[in-house]
């Protein structure tokens, strides 16, 4: 039997996902749930396919679009992620978690002013959210406002003393003075931002 080249295997898997989805006639909620399962296994490529299939059935299904945007974000495809997040903001501007994900995206794009602009209004309504405080701290650090960044990190630690990501970010501030160096340190592991640090709303929440 001929062997399948390793470089072709991911595409074959995607083809099977598409074919199986068509054969079973999966509804958008089922496609979304399957996509969430793949996302949880860090299979962002497969999750993207399923989220897109769900949106093909219902373009207004903003829950799927939010997760599609985040899968693109986690895949490092930031331009597409921004486009999809903007669509979510138009369809459901108050969708839970959107400001934090926009903040993360803009930090990855090295646009700290926009990151702060996304996170600050959310933080005004949720002043004790350590995730938002951490993101705002990183944004301020990238802008060179290290004292303010330290203030946000310390607030986050006061709320969540065991938060290792904030502990490391605060320690990093003592080692560097340049925004570019801050960015290299604070973003050296993008997994800090992933689902272990973020609770998604239920995929099937009411509109």
Short mmCIF file of C-alpha atoms in Angstrom, two decimals, residues 10-206:
data_model
loop_
_atom_site.label_atom_id
_atom_site.label_comp_id
_atom_site.label_asym_id
_atom_site.label_seq_id
_atom_site.Cartn_x
_atom_site.Cartn_y
_atom_site.Cartn_z
CA UNK A 10 -3.55 17.54 7.52
CA UNK A 11 -5.35 18.31 4.26
CA UNK A 12 -6.79 14.82 4.08
CA UNK A 13 -8.09 15.22 7.64
CA UNK A 14 -9.73 18.51 6.67
CA UNK A 15 -11.29 16.88 3.63
CA UNK A 16 -12.74 14.14 5.78
CA UNK A 17 -14.18 16.70 8.18
CA UNK A 18 -15.86 18.53 5.32
CA UNK A 19 -17.14 15.30 3.76
CA UNK A 20 -18.46 13.93 7.02
CA UNK A 21 -20.17 17.22 7.83
CA UNK A 22 -21.94 17.11 4.49
CA UNK A 23 -22.93 13.46 4.82
CA UNK A 24 -24.38 13.74 8.30
CA UNK A 25 -26.20 16.98 7.62
CA UNK A 26 -24.89 18.49 10.86
CA UNK A 27 -26.74 21.52 12.14
CA UNK A 28 -24.92 24.70 13.02
CA UNK A 29 -25.01 23.97 16.77
CA UNK A 30 -23.53 20.53 16.22
CA UNK A 31 -20.82 21.96 13.98
CA UNK A 32 -20.06 24.56 16.61
CA UNK A 33 -19.80 21.95 19.37
CA UNK A 34 -17.47 19.82 17.23
CA UNK A 35 -15.37 22.88 16.48
CA UNK A 36 -15.09 23.73 20.17
CA UNK A 37 -13.91 20.18 20.82
CA UNK A 38 -11.18 20.48 18.19
CA UNK A 39 -10.22 23.91 19.52
CA UNK A 40 -9.79 22.39 22.95
CA UNK A 41 -7.30 19.95 21.43
CA UNK A 42 -5.37 22.84 19.81
CA UNK A 43 -6.55 21.68 16.38
CA UNK A 44 -7.28 25.21 15.22
CA UNK A 45 -7.23 24.34 11.54
CA UNK A 46 -9.97 21.76 11.97
CA UNK A 47 -11.94 24.07 14.27
CA UNK A 48 -11.79 26.83 11.66
CA UNK A 49 -13.31 24.52 9.05
CA UNK A 50 -16.20 23.59 11.32
CA UNK A 51 -16.88 27.15 12.48
CA UNK A 52 -16.91 28.30 8.85
CA UNK A 53 -19.32 25.49 7.96
CA UNK A 54 -21.63 26.65 10.74
CA UNK A 55 -21.48 30.20 9.38
CA UNK A 56 -22.24 28.95 5.88
CA UNK A 57 -25.52 27.71 7.30
CA UNK A 58 -26.21 30.93 9.20
CA UNK A 59 -23.99 33.99 8.59
CA UNK A 60 -25.61 35.74 11.57
CA UNK A 61 -24.41 33.01 13.96
CA UNK A 62 -22.09 35.36 15.81
CA UNK A 63 -21.20 32.81 18.49
CA UNK A 64 -19.52 30.74 15.80
CA UNK A 65 -17.91 33.83 14.29
CA UNK A 66 -16.42 34.81 17.65
CA UNK A 67 -14.85 31.38 18.02
CA UNK A 68 -13.72 31.43 14.39
CA UNK A 69 -11.96 34.73 15.01
CA UNK A 70 -10.32 33.36 18.12
CA UNK A 71 -9.16 30.22 16.29
CA UNK A 72 -7.52 32.48 13.71
CA UNK A 73 -5.98 34.47 16.55
CA UNK A 74 -4.51 31.37 18.17
CA UNK A 75 -3.22 30.28 14.75
CA UNK A 76 -1.32 33.54 14.36
CA UNK A 77 -3.48 34.71 11.44
CA UNK A 78 -4.05 38.08 13.00
CA UNK A 79 -5.37 40.01 10.00
CA UNK A 80 -8.18 37.51 9.44
CA UNK A 81 -8.86 37.37 13.17
CA UNK A 82 -9.27 41.15 13.26
CA UNK A 83 -11.68 41.06 10.32
CA UNK A 84 -13.85 38.42 11.98
CA UNK A 85 -13.77 40.11 15.40
CA UNK A 86 -14.95 43.32 13.75
CA UNK A 87 -17.89 41.44 12.28
CA UNK A 88 -18.74 40.13 15.75
CA UNK A 89 -18.53 43.66 17.12
CA UNK A 90 -21.02 44.76 14.46
CA UNK A 91 -23.38 41.82 15.03
CA UNK A 92 -23.15 41.61 18.82
CA UNK A 93 -21.21 44.57 20.29
CA UNK A 94 -21.87 43.44 23.87
CA UNK A 95 -20.79 39.85 23.34
CA UNK A 96 -18.98 38.57 26.48
CA UNK A 97 -15.24 38.26 26.11
CA UNK A 98 -14.98 40.38 22.97
CA UNK A 99 -13.08 43.30 24.57
CA UNK A 100 -10.49 40.95 26.07
CA UNK A 101 -9.93 39.15 22.80
CA UNK A 102 -9.61 42.46 20.95
CA UNK A 103 -7.09 43.55 23.55
CA UNK A 104 -5.10 40.37 23.03
CA UNK A 105 -5.24 40.75 19.26
CA UNK A 106 -4.02 44.34 19.28
CA UNK A 107 -1.18 43.43 21.60
CA UNK A 108 -0.13 40.70 19.20
CA UNK A 109 -0.26 43.27 16.39
CA UNK A 110 1.86 45.64 18.50
CA UNK A 111 -0.94 48.21 18.62
CA UNK A 112 -1.03 48.88 22.38
CA UNK A 113 -3.10 52.05 22.18
CA UNK A 114 -5.94 50.14 20.53
CA UNK A 115 -5.50 47.30 23.01
CA UNK A 116 -5.91 49.71 25.89
CA UNK A 117 -8.90 51.28 24.15
CA UNK A 118 -10.59 47.90 23.89
CA UNK A 119 -9.87 46.77 27.45
CA UNK A 120 -10.38 49.99 29.43
CA UNK A 121 -14.20 50.27 29.04
CA UNK A 122 -14.54 46.61 29.97
CA UNK A 123 -12.35 47.15 33.02
CA UNK A 124 -14.51 50.06 34.13
CA UNK A 125 -17.43 47.65 34.34
CA UNK A 126 -15.35 44.73 35.68
CA UNK A 127 -12.65 46.39 37.81
CA UNK A 128 -11.64 43.14 39.52
CA UNK A 129 -10.98 41.06 36.42
CA UNK A 130 -7.28 40.06 36.55
CA UNK A 131 -7.29 39.13 32.86
CA UNK A 132 -8.25 42.66 31.85
CA UNK A 133 -5.76 44.17 34.29
CA UNK A 134 -3.00 42.02 32.87
CA UNK A 135 -3.82 42.95 29.29
CA UNK A 136 -3.96 46.64 30.15
CA UNK A 137 -0.67 46.30 32.00
CA UNK A 138 0.98 44.78 28.93
CA UNK A 139 -0.47 47.52 26.72
CA UNK A 140 0.90 50.23 29.00
CA UNK A 141 4.28 48.50 29.13
CA UNK A 142 4.43 48.44 25.34
CA UNK A 143 3.71 52.17 25.40
CA UNK A 144 6.64 52.69 27.75
CA UNK A 145 4.41 53.55 30.72
CA UNK A 146 6.11 51.10 33.04
CA UNK A 147 4.90 52.51 36.35
CA UNK A 148 1.29 52.36 35.24
CA UNK A 149 1.89 48.86 33.89
CA UNK A 150 3.28 47.82 37.25
CA UNK A 151 0.22 49.31 38.97
CA UNK A 152 -2.14 47.18 36.86
CA UNK A 153 -0.08 44.04 37.39
CA UNK A 154 -0.05 44.58 41.16
CA UNK A 155 -3.82 45.07 41.19
CA UNK A 156 -4.21 41.82 39.28
CA UNK A 157 -2.00 39.99 41.77
CA UNK A 158 -3.95 41.41 44.69
CA UNK A 159 -7.05 39.80 43.20
CA UNK A 160 -5.37 36.59 42.05
CA UNK A 161 -2.10 36.09 44.00
CA UNK A 162 -1.40 32.75 42.30
CA UNK A 163 -1.58 34.10 38.75
CA UNK A 164 1.80 33.00 37.39
CA UNK A 165 1.44 34.96 34.14
CA UNK A 166 1.00 38.23 36.03
CA UNK A 167 3.83 37.32 38.39
CA UNK A 168 6.15 36.79 35.46
CA UNK A 169 5.02 39.97 33.72
CA UNK A 170 5.64 41.97 36.86
CA UNK A 171 9.09 40.42 37.25
CA UNK A 172 9.89 41.21 33.62
CA UNK A 173 9.34 44.92 34.25
CA UNK A 174 12.34 44.93 36.54
CA UNK A 175 14.60 43.59 33.79
CA UNK A 176 13.94 45.85 30.79
CA UNK A 177 13.22 49.44 29.89
CA UNK A 178 12.42 49.36 26.17
CA UNK A 179 9.00 48.65 24.76
CA UNK A 180 10.33 46.20 22.16
CA UNK A 181 12.11 44.21 24.86
CA UNK A 182 8.98 44.24 27.00
CA UNK A 183 7.01 42.85 24.10
CA UNK A 184 9.50 40.05 23.50
CA UNK A 185 9.34 39.02 27.14
CA UNK A 186 5.65 39.42 27.79
CA UNK A 187 4.57 37.71 24.59
CA UNK A 188 7.21 35.01 24.34
CA UNK A 189 4.55 32.37 25.02
CA UNK A 190 1.15 33.16 23.47
CA UNK A 191 -0.39 30.23 25.31
CA UNK A 192 -0.72 32.58 28.28
CA UNK A 193 -3.75 34.05 26.54
CA UNK A 194 -5.47 30.79 25.64
CA UNK A 195 -8.48 29.11 27.16
CA UNK A 196 -6.81 28.26 30.46
CA UNK A 197 -6.91 32.01 31.08
CA UNK A 198 -10.32 32.70 29.54
CA UNK A 199 -13.81 31.36 30.10
CA UNK A 200 -15.94 31.30 26.99
CA UNK A 201 -19.65 32.00 27.16
CA UNK A 202 -21.74 28.94 26.43
CA UNK A 203 -21.79 28.41 22.64
CA UNK A 204 -25.56 28.20 22.61
CA UNK A 205 -26.38 31.29 24.68
CA UNK A 206 -29.44 33.15 23.55
#
